[in-house]
PDB file of C-alpha atoms in Angstrom:
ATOM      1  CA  UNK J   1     110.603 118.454 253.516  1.00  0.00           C
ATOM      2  CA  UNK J   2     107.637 119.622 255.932  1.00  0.00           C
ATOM      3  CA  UNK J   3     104.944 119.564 253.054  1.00  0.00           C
ATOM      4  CA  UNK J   4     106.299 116.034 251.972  1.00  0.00           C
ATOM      5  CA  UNK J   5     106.174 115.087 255.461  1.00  0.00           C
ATOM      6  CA  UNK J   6     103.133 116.684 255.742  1.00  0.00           C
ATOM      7  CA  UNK J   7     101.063 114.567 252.617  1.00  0.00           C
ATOM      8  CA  UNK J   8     103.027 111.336 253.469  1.00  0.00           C
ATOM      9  CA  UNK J   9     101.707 111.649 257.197  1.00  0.00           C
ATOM     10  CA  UNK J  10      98.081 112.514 256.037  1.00  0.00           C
ATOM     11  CA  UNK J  11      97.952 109.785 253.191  1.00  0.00           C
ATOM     12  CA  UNK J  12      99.580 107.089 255.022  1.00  0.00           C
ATOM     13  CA  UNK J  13      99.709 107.955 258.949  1.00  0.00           C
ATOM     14  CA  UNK J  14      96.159 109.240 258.828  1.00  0.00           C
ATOM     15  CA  UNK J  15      94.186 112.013 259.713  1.00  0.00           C
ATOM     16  CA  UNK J  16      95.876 112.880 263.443  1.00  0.00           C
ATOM     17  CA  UNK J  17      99.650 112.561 261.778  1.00  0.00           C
ATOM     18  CA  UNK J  18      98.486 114.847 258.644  1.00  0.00           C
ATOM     19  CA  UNK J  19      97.712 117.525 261.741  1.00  0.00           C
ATOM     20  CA  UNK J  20     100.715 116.658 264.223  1.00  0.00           C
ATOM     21  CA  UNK J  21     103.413 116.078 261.704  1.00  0.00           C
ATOM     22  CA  UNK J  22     103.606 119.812 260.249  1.00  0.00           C
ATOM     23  CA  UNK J  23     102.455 121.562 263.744  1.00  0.00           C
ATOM     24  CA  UNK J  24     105.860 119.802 265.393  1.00  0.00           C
ATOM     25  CA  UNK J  25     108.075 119.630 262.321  1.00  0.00           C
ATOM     26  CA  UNK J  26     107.394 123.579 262.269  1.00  0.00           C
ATOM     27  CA  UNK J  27     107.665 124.205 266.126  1.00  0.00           C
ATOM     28  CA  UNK J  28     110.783 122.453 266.108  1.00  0.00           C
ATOM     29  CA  UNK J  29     112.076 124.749 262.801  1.00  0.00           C
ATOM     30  CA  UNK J  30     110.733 127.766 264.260  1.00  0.00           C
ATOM     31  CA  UNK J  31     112.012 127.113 268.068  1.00  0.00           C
ATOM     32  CA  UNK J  32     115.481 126.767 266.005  1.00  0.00           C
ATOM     33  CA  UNK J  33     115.571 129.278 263.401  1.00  0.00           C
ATOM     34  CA  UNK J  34     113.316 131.711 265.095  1.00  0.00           C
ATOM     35  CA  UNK J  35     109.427 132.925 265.438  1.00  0.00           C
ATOM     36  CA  UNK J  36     108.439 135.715 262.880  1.00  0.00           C
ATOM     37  CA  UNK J  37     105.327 138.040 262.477  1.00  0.00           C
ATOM     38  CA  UNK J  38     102.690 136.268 264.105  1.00  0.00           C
ATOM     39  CA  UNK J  39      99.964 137.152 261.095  1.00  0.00           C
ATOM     40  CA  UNK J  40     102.398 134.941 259.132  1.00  0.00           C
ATOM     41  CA  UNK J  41     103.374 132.685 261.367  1.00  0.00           C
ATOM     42  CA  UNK J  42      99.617 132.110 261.964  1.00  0.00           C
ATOM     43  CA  UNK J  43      99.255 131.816 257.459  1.00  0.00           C
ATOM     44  CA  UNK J  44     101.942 129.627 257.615  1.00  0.00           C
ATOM     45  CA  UNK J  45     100.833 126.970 259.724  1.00  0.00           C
ATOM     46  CA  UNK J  46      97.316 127.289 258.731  1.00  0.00           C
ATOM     47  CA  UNK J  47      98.653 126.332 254.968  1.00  0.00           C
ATOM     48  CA  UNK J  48     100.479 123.481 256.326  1.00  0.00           C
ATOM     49  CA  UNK J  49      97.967 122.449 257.980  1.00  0.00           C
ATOM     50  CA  UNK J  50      95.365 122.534 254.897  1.00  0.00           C
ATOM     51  CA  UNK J  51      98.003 120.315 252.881  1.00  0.00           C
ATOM     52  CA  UNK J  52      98.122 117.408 255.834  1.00  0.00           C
ATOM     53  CA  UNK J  53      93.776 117.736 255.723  1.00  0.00           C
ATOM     54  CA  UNK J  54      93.747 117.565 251.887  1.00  0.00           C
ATOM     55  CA  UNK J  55      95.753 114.696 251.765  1.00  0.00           C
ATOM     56  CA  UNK J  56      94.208 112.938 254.493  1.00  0.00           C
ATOM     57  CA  UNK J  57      91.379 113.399 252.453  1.00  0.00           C
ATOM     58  CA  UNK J  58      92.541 112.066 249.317  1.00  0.00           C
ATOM     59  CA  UNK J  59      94.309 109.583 250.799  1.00  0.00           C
ATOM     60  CA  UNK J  60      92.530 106.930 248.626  1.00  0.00           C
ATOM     61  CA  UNK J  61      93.622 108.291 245.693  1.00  0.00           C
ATOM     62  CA  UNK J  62      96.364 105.779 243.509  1.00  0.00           C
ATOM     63  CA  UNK J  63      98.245 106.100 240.536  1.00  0.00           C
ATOM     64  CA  UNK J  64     100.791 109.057 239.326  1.00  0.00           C
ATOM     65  CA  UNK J  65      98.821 111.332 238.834  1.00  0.00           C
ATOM     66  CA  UNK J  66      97.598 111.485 242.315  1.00  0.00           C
ATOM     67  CA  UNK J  67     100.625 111.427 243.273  1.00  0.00           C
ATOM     68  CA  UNK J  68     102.052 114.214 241.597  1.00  0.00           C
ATOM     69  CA  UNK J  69      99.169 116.269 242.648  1.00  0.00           C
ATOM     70  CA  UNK J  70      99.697 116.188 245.761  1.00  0.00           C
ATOM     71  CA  UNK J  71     102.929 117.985 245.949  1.00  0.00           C
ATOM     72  CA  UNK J  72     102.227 120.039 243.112  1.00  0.00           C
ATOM     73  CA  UNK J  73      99.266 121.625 244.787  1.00  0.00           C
ATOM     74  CA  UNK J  74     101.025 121.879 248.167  1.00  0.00           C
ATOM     75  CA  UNK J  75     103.491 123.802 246.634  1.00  0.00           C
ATOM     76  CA  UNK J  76     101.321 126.029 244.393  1.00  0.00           C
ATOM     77  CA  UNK J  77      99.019 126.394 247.624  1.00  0.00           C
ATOM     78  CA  UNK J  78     101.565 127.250 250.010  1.00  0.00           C
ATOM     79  CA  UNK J  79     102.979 129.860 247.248  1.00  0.00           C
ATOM     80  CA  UNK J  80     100.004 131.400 246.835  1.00  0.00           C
ATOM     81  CA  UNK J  81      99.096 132.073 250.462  1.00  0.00           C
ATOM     82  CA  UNK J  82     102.222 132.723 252.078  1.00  0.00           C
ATOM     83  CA  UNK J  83     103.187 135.455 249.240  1.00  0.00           C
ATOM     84  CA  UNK J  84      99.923 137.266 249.861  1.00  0.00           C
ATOM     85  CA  UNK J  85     100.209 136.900 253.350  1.00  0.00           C
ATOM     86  CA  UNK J  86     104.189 138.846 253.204  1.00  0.00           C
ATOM     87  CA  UNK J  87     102.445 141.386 251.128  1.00  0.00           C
ATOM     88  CA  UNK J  88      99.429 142.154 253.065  1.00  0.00           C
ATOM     89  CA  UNK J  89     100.914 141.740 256.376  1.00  0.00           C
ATOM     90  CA  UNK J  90     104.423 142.717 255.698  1.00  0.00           C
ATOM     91  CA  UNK J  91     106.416 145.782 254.688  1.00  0.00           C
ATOM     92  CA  UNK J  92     108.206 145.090 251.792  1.00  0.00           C
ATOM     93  CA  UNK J  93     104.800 145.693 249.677  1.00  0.00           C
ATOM     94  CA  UNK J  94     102.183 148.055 249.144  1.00  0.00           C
ATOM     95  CA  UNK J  95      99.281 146.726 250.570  1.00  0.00           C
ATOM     96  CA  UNK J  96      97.503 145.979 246.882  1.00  0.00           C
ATOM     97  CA  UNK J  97      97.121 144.192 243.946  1.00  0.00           C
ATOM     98  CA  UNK J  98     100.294 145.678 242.230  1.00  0.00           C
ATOM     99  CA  UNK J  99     101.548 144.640 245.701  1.00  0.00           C
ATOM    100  CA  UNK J 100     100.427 141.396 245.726  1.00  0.00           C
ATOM    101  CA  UNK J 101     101.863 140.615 242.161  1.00  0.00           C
ATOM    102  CA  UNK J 102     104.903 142.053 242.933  1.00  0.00           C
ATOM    103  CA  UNK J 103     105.433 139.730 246.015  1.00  0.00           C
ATOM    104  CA  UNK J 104     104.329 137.034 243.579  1.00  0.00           C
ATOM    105  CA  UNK J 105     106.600 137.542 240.845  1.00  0.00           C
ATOM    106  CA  UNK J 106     109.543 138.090 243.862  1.00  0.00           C
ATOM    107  CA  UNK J 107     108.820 134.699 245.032  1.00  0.00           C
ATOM    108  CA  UNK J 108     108.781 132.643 241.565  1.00  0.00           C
ATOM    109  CA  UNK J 109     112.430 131.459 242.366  1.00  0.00           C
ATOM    110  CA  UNK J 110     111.400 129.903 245.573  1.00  0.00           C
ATOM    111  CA  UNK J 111     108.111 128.168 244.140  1.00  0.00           C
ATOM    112  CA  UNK J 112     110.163 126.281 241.890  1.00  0.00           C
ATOM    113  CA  UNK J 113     112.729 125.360 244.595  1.00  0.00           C
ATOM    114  CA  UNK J 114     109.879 124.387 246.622  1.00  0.00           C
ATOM    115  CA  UNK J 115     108.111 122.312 243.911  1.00  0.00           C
ATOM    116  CA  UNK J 116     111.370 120.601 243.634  1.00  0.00           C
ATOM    117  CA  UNK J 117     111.534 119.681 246.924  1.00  0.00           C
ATOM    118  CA  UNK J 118     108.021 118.960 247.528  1.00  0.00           C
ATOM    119  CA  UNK J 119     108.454 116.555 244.282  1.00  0.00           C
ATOM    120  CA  UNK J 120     111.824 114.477 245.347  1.00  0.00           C
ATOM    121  CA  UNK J 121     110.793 114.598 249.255  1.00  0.00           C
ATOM    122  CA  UNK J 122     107.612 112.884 248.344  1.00  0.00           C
ATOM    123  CA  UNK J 123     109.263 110.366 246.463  1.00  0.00           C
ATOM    124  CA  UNK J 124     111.347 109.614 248.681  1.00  0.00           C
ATOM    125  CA  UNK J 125     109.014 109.237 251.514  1.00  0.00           C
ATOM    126  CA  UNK J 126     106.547 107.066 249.941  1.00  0.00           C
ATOM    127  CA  UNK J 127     109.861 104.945 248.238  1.00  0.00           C
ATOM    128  CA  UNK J 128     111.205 104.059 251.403  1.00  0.00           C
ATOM    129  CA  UNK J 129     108.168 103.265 253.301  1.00  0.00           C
ATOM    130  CA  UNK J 130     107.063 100.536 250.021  1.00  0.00           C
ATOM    131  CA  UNK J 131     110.466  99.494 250.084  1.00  0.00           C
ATOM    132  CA  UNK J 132     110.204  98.842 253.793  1.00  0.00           C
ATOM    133  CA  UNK J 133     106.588  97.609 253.407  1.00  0.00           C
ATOM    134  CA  UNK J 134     108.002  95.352 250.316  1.00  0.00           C
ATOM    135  CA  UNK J 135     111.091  93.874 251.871  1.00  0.00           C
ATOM    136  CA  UNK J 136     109.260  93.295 255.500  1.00  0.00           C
ATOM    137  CA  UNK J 137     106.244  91.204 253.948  1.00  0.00           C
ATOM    138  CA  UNK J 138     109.087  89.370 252.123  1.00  0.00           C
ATOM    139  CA  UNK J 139     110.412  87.847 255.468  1.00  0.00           C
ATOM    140  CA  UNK J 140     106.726  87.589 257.046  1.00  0.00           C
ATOM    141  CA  UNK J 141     105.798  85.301 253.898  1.00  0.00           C
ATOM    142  CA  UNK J 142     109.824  83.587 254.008  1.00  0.00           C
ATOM    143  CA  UNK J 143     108.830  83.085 257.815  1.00  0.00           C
ATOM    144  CA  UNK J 144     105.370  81.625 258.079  1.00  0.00           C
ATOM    145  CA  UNK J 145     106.609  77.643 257.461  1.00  0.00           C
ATOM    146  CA  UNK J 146     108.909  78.037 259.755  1.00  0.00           C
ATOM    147  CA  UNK J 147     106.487  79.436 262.055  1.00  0.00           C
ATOM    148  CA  UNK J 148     103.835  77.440 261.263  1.00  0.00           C
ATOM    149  CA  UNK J 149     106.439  74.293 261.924  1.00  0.00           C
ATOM    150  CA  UNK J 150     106.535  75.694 265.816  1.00  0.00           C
ATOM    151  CA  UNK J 151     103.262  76.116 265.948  1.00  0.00           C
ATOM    152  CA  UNK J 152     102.489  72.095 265.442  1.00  0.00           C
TER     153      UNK J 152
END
């Protein structure tokens, strides 16, 4: 849910949220869970971070496609740099292209678990908050003659 979190903060909180909201969400996992390997600790964030920036900046952006974009490259993003990151930085892998697509190809289970989550997390973030949104105007607009009565 941190890359979910991560594009609803930068598309709706703005561009401060789309930076805080994935540095604390992943402080908080790691302080939990456990610090790694600081070069991938260091990928790791950095990705986050590129995925609250990119949808900060296409915040403006409507309609489905847009919004299936958005998780879709967070996911493929995050796949892509955090698998060459384990190779390169890690042990499991020899430090090369046979390397690299072997670390690839060892982590296509997880990108699709990933997509998956980045998909119904996102959904669900921006459902509740136009719910929210939809339901709250409701009683502002139910409210105003009543409030327009006490202010006679």
């Amino acid at each position: 849910p941190v890359a979910a979190a991560t594009i609803f903060a930068g598309v709706k909180l703005g561009k401060r949220y789309a930076v805080i909201v994935p540095l604390l969400a992943m402080l908080l996992g790691d302080l939990v869970i456990g610090f790694y390997d600081w070069h991938m600790l260091v990928v790791v964030y950095a990705s986050m971070l590129t995925v609250g920036v990119a949808a900060f900046l296409t915040r403006e952006k409507r309609g489905v496609s847009a919004f299936l974009a958005r998780p879709f490259a967070a996911s493929v993003f995050f796949f892509l740099t955090t698998n060459a990151a384990v190779c390169f930085f890690g042990t499991m892998y020899p430090h090369s292209g046979a390397g690299l697509i072997a670390s690839y190809v060892a982590g296509l289970p997880f990108f699709a678990r990933d997509l998956m989550g980045n998909l119904l997390y996102t959904s669900l973030f921006f459902g509740v908050y136009e719910y929210a949104t939809r339901v709250a105007t409701r009683r502002v607009v139910a409210a105003t003659p009543i409030l327009e009565g006490i202010a006679r």
